[in-house]
Coordinates of C-alpha atoms and ligand atoms in Angstrom, one line a residue:
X762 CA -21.3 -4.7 16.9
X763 CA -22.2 -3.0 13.4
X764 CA -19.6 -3.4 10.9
X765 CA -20.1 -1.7 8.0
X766 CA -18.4 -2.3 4.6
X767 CA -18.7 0.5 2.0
X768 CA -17.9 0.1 -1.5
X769 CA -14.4 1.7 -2.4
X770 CA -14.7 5.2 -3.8
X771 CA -11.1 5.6 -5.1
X772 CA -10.4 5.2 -8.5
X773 CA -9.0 2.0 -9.9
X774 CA -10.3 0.5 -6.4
X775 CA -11.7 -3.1 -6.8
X776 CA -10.4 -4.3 -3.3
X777 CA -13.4 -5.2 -1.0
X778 CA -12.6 -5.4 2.8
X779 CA -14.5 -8.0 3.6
X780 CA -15.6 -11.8 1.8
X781 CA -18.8 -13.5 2.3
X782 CA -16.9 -16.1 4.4
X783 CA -15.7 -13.6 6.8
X784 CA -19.1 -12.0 7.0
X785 CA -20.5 -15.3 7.7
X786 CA -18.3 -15.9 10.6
X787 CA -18.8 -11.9 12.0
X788 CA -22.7 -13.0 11.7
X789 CA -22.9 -16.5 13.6
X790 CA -20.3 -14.5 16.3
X791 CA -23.9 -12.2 16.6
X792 CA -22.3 -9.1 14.8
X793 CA -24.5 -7.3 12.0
X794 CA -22.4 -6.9 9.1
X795 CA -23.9 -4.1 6.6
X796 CA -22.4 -3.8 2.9
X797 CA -23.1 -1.7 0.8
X798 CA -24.6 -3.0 -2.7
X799 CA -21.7 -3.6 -5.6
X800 CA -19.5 -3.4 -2.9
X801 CA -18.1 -6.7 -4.1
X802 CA -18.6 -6.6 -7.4
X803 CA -15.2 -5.9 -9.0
X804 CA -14.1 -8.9 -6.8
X805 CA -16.4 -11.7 -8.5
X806 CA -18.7 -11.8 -5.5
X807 CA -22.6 -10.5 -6.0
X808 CA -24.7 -8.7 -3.4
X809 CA -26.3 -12.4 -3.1
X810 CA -23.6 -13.7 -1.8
X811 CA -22.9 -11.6 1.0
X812 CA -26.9 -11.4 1.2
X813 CA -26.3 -15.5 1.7
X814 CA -23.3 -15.1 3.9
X815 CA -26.5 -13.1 6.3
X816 CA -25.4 -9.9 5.8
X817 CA -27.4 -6.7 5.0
X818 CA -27.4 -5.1 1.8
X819 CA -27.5 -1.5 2.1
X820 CA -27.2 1.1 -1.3
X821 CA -25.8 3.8 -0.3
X822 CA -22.3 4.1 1.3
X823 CA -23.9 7.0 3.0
X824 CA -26.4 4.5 4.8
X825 CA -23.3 2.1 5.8
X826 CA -21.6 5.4 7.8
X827 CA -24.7 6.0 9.5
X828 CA -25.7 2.6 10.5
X829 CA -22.4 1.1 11.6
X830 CA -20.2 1.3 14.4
X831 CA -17.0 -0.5 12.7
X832 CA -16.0 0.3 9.1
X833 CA -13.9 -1.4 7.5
X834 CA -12.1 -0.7 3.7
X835 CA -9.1 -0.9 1.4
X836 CA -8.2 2.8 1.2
X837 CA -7.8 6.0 2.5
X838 CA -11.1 8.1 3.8
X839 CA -11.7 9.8 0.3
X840 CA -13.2 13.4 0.5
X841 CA -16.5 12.5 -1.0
X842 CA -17.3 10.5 2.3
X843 CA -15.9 13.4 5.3
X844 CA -19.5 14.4 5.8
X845 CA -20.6 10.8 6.7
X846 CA -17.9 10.6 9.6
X847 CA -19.1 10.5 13.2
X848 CA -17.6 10.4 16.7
X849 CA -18.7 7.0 17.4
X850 CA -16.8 5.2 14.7
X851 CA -13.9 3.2 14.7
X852 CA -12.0 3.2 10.9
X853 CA -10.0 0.6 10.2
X854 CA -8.4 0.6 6.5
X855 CA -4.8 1.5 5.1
X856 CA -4.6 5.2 6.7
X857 CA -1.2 5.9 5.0
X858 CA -1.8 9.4 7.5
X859 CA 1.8 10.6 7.1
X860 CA 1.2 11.2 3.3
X861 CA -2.3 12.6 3.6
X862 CA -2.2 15.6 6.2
X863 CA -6.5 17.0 5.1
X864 CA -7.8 13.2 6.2
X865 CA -5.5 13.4 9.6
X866 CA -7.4 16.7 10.2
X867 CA -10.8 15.5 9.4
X868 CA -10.2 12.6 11.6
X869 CA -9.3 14.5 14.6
X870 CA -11.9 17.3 14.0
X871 CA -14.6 14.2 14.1
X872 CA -12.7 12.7 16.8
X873 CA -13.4 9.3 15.8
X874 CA -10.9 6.1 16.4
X875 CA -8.7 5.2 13.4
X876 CA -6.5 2.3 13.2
X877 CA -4.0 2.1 9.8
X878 CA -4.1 -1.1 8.5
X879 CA -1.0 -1.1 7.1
X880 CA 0.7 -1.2 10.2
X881 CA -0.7 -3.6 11.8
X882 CA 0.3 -7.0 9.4
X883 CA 2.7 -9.0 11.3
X884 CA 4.2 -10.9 8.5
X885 CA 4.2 -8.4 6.0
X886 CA 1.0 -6.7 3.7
X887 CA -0.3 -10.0 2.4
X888 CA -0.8 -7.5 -1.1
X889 CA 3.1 -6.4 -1.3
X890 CA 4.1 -9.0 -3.2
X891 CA 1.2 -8.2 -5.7
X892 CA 2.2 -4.6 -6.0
X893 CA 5.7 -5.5 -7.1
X894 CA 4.6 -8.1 -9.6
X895 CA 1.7 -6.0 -11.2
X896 CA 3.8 -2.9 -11.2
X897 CA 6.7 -5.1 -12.7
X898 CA 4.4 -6.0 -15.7
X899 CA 2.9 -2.9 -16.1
X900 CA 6.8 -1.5 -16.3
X901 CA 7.6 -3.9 -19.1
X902 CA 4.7 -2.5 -20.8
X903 CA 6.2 1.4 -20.5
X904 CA 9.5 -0.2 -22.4
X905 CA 7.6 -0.5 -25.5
X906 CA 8.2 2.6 -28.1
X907 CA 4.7 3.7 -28.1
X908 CA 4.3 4.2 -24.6
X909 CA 7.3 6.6 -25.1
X910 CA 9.8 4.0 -23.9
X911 CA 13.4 2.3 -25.5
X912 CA 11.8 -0.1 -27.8
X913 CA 14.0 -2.8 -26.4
X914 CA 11.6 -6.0 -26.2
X915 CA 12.5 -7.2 -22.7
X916 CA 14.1 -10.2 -24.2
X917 CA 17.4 -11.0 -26.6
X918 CA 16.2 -11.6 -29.9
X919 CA 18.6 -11.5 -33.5
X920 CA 21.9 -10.2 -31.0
X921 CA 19.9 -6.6 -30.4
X922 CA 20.3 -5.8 -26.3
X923 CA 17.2 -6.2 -24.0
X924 CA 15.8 -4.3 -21.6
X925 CA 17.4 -3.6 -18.8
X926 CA 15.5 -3.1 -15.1
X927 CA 16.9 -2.2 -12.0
X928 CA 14.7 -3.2 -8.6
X929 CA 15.6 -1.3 -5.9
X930 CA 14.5 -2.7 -2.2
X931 CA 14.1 -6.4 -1.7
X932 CA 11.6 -6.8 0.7
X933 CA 8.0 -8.3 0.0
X934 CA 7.0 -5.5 -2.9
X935 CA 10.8 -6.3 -4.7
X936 CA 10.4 -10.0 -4.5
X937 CA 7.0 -9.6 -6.4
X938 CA 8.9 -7.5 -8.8
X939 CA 11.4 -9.8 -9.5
X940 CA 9.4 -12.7 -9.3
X941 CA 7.7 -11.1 -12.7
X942 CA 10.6 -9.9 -14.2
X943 CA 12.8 -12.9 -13.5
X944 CA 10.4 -15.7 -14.7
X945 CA 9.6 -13.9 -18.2
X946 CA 13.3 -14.0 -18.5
X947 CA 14.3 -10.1 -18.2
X948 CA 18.0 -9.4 -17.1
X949 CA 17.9 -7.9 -13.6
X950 CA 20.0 -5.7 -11.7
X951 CA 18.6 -5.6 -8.0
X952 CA 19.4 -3.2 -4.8
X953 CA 19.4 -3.5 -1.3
X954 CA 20.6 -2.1 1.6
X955 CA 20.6 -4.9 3.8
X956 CA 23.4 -7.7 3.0
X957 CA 20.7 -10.4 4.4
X958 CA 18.3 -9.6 1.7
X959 CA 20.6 -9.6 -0.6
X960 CA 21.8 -13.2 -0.1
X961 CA 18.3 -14.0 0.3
X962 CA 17.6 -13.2 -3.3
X963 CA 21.2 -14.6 -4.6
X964 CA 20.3 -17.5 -3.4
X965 CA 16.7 -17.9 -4.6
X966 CA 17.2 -17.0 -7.8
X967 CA 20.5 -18.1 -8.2
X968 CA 20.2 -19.5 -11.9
X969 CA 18.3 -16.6 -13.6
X970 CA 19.6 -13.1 -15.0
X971 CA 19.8 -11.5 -11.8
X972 CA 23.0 -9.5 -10.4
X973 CA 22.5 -8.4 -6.7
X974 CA 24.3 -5.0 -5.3
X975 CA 25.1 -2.9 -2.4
X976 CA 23.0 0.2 -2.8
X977 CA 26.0 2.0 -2.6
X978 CA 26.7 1.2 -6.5
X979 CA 23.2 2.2 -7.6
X980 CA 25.2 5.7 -9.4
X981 CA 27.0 3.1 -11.2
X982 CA 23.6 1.5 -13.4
X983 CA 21.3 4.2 -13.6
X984 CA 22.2 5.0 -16.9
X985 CA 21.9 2.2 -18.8
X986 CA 18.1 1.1 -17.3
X987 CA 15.3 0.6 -19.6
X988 CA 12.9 0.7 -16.5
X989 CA 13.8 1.1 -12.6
X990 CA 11.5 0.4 -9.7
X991 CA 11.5 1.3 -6.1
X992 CA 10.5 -0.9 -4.1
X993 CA 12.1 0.3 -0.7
X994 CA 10.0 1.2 2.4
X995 CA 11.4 5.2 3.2
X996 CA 11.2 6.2 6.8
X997 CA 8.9 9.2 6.6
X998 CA 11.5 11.4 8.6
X999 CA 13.9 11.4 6.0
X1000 CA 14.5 14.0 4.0
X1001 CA 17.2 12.7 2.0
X1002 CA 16.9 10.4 -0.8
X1003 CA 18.1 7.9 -3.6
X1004 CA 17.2 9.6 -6.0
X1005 CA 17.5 13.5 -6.1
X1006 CA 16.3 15.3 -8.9
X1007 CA 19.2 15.9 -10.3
X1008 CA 20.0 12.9 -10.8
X1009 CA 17.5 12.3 -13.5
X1010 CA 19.2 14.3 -15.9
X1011 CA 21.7 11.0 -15.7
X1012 CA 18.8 9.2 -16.8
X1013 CA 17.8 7.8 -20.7
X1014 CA 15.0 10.1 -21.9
X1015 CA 13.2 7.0 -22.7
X1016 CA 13.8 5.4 -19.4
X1017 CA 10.9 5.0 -16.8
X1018 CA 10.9 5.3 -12.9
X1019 CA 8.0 2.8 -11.7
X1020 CA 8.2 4.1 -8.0
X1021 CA 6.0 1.2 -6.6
X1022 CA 6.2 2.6 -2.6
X1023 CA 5.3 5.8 -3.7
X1024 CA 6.1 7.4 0.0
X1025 CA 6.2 10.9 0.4
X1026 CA 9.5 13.0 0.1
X1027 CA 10.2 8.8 0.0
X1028 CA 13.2 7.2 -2.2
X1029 CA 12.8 9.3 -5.4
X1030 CA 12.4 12.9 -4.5
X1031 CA 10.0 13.7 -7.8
X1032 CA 7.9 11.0 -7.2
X1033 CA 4.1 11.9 -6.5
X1034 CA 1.2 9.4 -5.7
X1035 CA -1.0 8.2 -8.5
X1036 CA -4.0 6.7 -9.6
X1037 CA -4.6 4.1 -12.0
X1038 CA -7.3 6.9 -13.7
X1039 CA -3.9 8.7 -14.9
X1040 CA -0.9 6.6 -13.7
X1041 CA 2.0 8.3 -15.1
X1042 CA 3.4 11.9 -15.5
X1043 CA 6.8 13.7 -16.6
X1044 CA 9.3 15.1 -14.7
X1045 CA 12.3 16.8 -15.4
X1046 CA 11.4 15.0 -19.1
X1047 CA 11.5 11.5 -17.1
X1048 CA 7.9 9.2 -17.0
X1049 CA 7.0 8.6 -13.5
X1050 CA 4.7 6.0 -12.7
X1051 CA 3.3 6.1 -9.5
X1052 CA -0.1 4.1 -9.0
X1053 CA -0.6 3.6 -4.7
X1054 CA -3.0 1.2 -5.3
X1055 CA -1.1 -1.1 -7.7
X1056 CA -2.9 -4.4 -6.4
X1057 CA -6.0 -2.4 -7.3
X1058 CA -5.9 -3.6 -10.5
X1059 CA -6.4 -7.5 -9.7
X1060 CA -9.2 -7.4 -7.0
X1061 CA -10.5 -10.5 -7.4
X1062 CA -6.7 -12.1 -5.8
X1063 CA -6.3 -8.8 -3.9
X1064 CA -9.4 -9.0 -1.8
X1065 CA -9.1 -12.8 -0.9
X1066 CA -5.9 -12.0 0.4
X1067 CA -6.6 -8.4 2.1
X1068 CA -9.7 -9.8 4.0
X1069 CA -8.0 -12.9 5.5
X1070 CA -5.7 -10.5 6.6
X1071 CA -7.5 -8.3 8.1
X1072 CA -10.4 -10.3 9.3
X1073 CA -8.8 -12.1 12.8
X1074 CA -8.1 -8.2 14.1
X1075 CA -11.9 -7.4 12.4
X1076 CA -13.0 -10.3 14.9
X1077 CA -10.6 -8.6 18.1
X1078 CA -11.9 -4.9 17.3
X1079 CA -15.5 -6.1 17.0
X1080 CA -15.5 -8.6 20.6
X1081 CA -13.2 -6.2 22.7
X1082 CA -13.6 -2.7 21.3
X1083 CA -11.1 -0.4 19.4
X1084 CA -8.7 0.4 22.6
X1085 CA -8.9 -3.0 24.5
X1086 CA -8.5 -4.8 21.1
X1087 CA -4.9 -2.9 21.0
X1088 CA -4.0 -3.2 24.4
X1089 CA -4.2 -7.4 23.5
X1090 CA -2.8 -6.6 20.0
X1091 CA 0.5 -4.9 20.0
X1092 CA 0.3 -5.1 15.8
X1093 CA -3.3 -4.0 15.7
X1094 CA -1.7 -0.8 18.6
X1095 CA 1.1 0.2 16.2
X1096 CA -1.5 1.2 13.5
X1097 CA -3.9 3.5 16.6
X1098 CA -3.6 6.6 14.5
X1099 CA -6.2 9.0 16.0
X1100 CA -8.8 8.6 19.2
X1101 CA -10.9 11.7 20.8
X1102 CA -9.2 14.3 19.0
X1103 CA -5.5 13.3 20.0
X1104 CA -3.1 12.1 16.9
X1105 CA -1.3 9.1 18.2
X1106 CA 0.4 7.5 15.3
X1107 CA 4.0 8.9 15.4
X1108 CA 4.9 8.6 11.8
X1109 CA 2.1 11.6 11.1
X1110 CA 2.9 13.1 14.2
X1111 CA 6.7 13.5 13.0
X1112 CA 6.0 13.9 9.6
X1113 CA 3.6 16.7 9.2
X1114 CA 5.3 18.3 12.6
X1115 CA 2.6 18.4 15.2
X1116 CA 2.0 17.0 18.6
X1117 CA 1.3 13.1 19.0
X1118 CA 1.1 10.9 21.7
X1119 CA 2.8 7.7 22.2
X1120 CA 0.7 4.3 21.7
X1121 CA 1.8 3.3 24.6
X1122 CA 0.7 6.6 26.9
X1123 CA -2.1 7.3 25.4
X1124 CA -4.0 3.3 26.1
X1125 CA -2.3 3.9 29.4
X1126 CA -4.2 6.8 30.1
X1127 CA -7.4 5.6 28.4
X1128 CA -8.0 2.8 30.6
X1129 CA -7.3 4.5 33.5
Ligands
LIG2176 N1 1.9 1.1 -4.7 C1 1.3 0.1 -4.1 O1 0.2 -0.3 -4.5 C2 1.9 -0.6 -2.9 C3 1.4 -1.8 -2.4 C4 2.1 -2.4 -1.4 C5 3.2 -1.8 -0.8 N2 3.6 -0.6 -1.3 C6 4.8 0.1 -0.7 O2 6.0 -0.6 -1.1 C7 7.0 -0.3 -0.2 C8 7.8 -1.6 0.1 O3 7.0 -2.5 0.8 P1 7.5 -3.9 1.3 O4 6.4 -4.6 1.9 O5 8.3 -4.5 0.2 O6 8.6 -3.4 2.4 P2 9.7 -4.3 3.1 O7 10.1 -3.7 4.4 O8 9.3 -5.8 3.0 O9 11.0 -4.2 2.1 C9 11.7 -3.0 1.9 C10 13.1 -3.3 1.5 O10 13.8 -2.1 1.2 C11 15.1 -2.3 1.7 N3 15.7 -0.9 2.1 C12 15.4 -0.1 3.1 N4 16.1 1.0 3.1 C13 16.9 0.9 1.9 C14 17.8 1.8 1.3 N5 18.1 3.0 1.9 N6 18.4 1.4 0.2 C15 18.1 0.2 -0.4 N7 17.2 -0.7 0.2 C16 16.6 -0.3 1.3 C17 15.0 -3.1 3.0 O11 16.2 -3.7 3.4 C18 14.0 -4.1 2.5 O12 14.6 -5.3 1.9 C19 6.4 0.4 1.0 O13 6.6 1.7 0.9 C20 4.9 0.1 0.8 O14 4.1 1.0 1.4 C21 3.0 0.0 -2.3

């Protein structure tokens, strides 16, 4: 098969799909792999290398979606590269297809295959823990007075109060966060849901300035935070949230909402994806920042991790072929967003309120 790697188009975007070592592998395995030149570059690794690795260097990513079968990225299909989508191909890259209705469309209009992979990790996004602690730092650094924050320095110095962050969501993203936040020494007041999580975190950072609480009490703190940060996973049919927009009038003006899952109508109902181009905007006189590619902004550790990741289902896709590799896959089938013209991934399907069919029906149906 041809698997193509184009460079990333969205801003801030470093990632690379796809290392020289895994190229070399696709290769002796009698794949082509085709990258496009500089693809690599923000990673640390130099057209030679993959050139080396026996790929082919191509310049354009225009020439990458013509040539290849199999593309693989980091992001979302950006507009700038809808006219270089064809029938044939099979996408695999972080879809996030609820939030982004126009790609969905193009998709199905092409009628191309498109697997999202970021449903398709079976331990977790190997670059979740990354977000949290990158978005933690970055956080700290929206607490300092010229950024329009409280001027607290996140530490006690001469009796004055520190900061004060609140994580919200302890999964992989919030133990990044706290992982930052709790080894610089900041005090720590962290969410969850789930009593198991909870304990988790209790017990693993049971000597540092962490209290742990019931999301029930989060009313209780929001006043008194210096920075908060969601880190909770939102299921995209709910059209509640944690926090409403009235509840940022509760809020100090100088606090800052570091809303690290970013999911639409998600945890924070003013929240709105950004990039790292222009991370942060006001609402309702509150900073939001909002980056969706947080990890982003540390490629060269991003990558390494992203493209072992991926590279086992690269290897299944490229051998079997999109459909078989998900009927042998049942993570890799859980991320089948779009084939022929039919919208299969559900969480679109119910989110933007139009027809989808079931994983499970529609490879049924396929193979027979
Ligand atoms: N901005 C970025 O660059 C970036 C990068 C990676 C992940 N993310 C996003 O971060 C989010 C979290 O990812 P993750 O891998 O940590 O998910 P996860 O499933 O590992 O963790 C989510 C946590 O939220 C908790 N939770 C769920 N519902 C809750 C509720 N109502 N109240 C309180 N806690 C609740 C869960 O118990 C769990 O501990 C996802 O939306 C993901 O897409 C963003």
């Amino acid at each position: 098969m041809k698997i193509g790697v184009p460079k990333e188009v969205k801003p801030g975007e470093g990632r690379v799909a796809m290392l020289p070592v895994q190229a070399a592998d696709l290769v002796e395995a009698r794949h082509e792999v085709l990258v496009q030149s500089t693809a690599g570059s923000a990673s640390s690794v130099s057209d030679q290398d993959y050139a080396n690795a026996g790929a082919q260097m191509m310049a354009s990513g225009q020439e990458i979606y013509a040539a290849a079968d199999l593309i693989i990225k980091v992001k979302e299909i950006m507009p700038t590269e809808y006219d270089f989508l064809r029938p044939e191909h099979v996408i695999f890259t972080n879809v996030h297809g609820a939030a982004n209705r126009e790609q969905i469309d193009k998709m199905l209009e092409v009628g191309l295959t498109a697997i999202a992979a970021e449903e398709t990790h079976q331990y977790g996004s190997p670059n979740s823990a990354l977000a949290g602690e990158v978005g933690a730092f970055e956080g700290l650094r929206l607490v300092f007075a010229p950024h329009g924050g409280s001027g607290r320095h996140f530490l006690n110095h001469y009796g004055a109060p520190a900061a004060e962050a609140l994580v919200i969501g302890l999964g992989g993203v919030g133990q990044g966060a706290l992982r930052t936040l709790l080894k610089l020494g900041v005090s720590v007041k962290a969410f969850d849901i789930d009593v198991g999580a909870r304990r988790r975190t209790l017990m693993q950072w049971e000597d540092s300035p962490l209290q742990v609480f019931d999301i029930s009490e989060l009313g209780d703190h929001l006043a008194s935070a210096d920075v908060i940060y969601n880190c909770v996973l939102w299921p995209k049919d709910r059209d509640d949230h944690l926090i409403f927009r009235k509840d940022l009038a509760k809020l100090s003006r100088t606090s800052v909402l570091v809303d690290i899952s970013c999911d639409p109508a998600g945890a924070i109902e003013t929240s709105r994806a950004t990039t790292w181009d222009e991370p942060v905007y006001v609402e309702e006189g509150i900073r939001h920042f909002c980056v969706d590619n947080i990890p982003g902004a540390v490629p060269v550790t991003a990558s390494a991790g992203y493209a072992r990741d991926l590279f086992d289902n690269i290897k299944l896709i490229a051998e079997l072929g999109a459909l078989d590799a998900c009927r042998q896959n049942d993570y890799l089938a859980k991320g089948l967003t779009c084939c022929a013209g039919e919208l299969i991934l559900a969480e679109a399907g119910r989110f933007q309120n139009r027809p989808y069919t079931p994983v499970e029906e529609f490879l049924k149906r396929a193979s027979a």
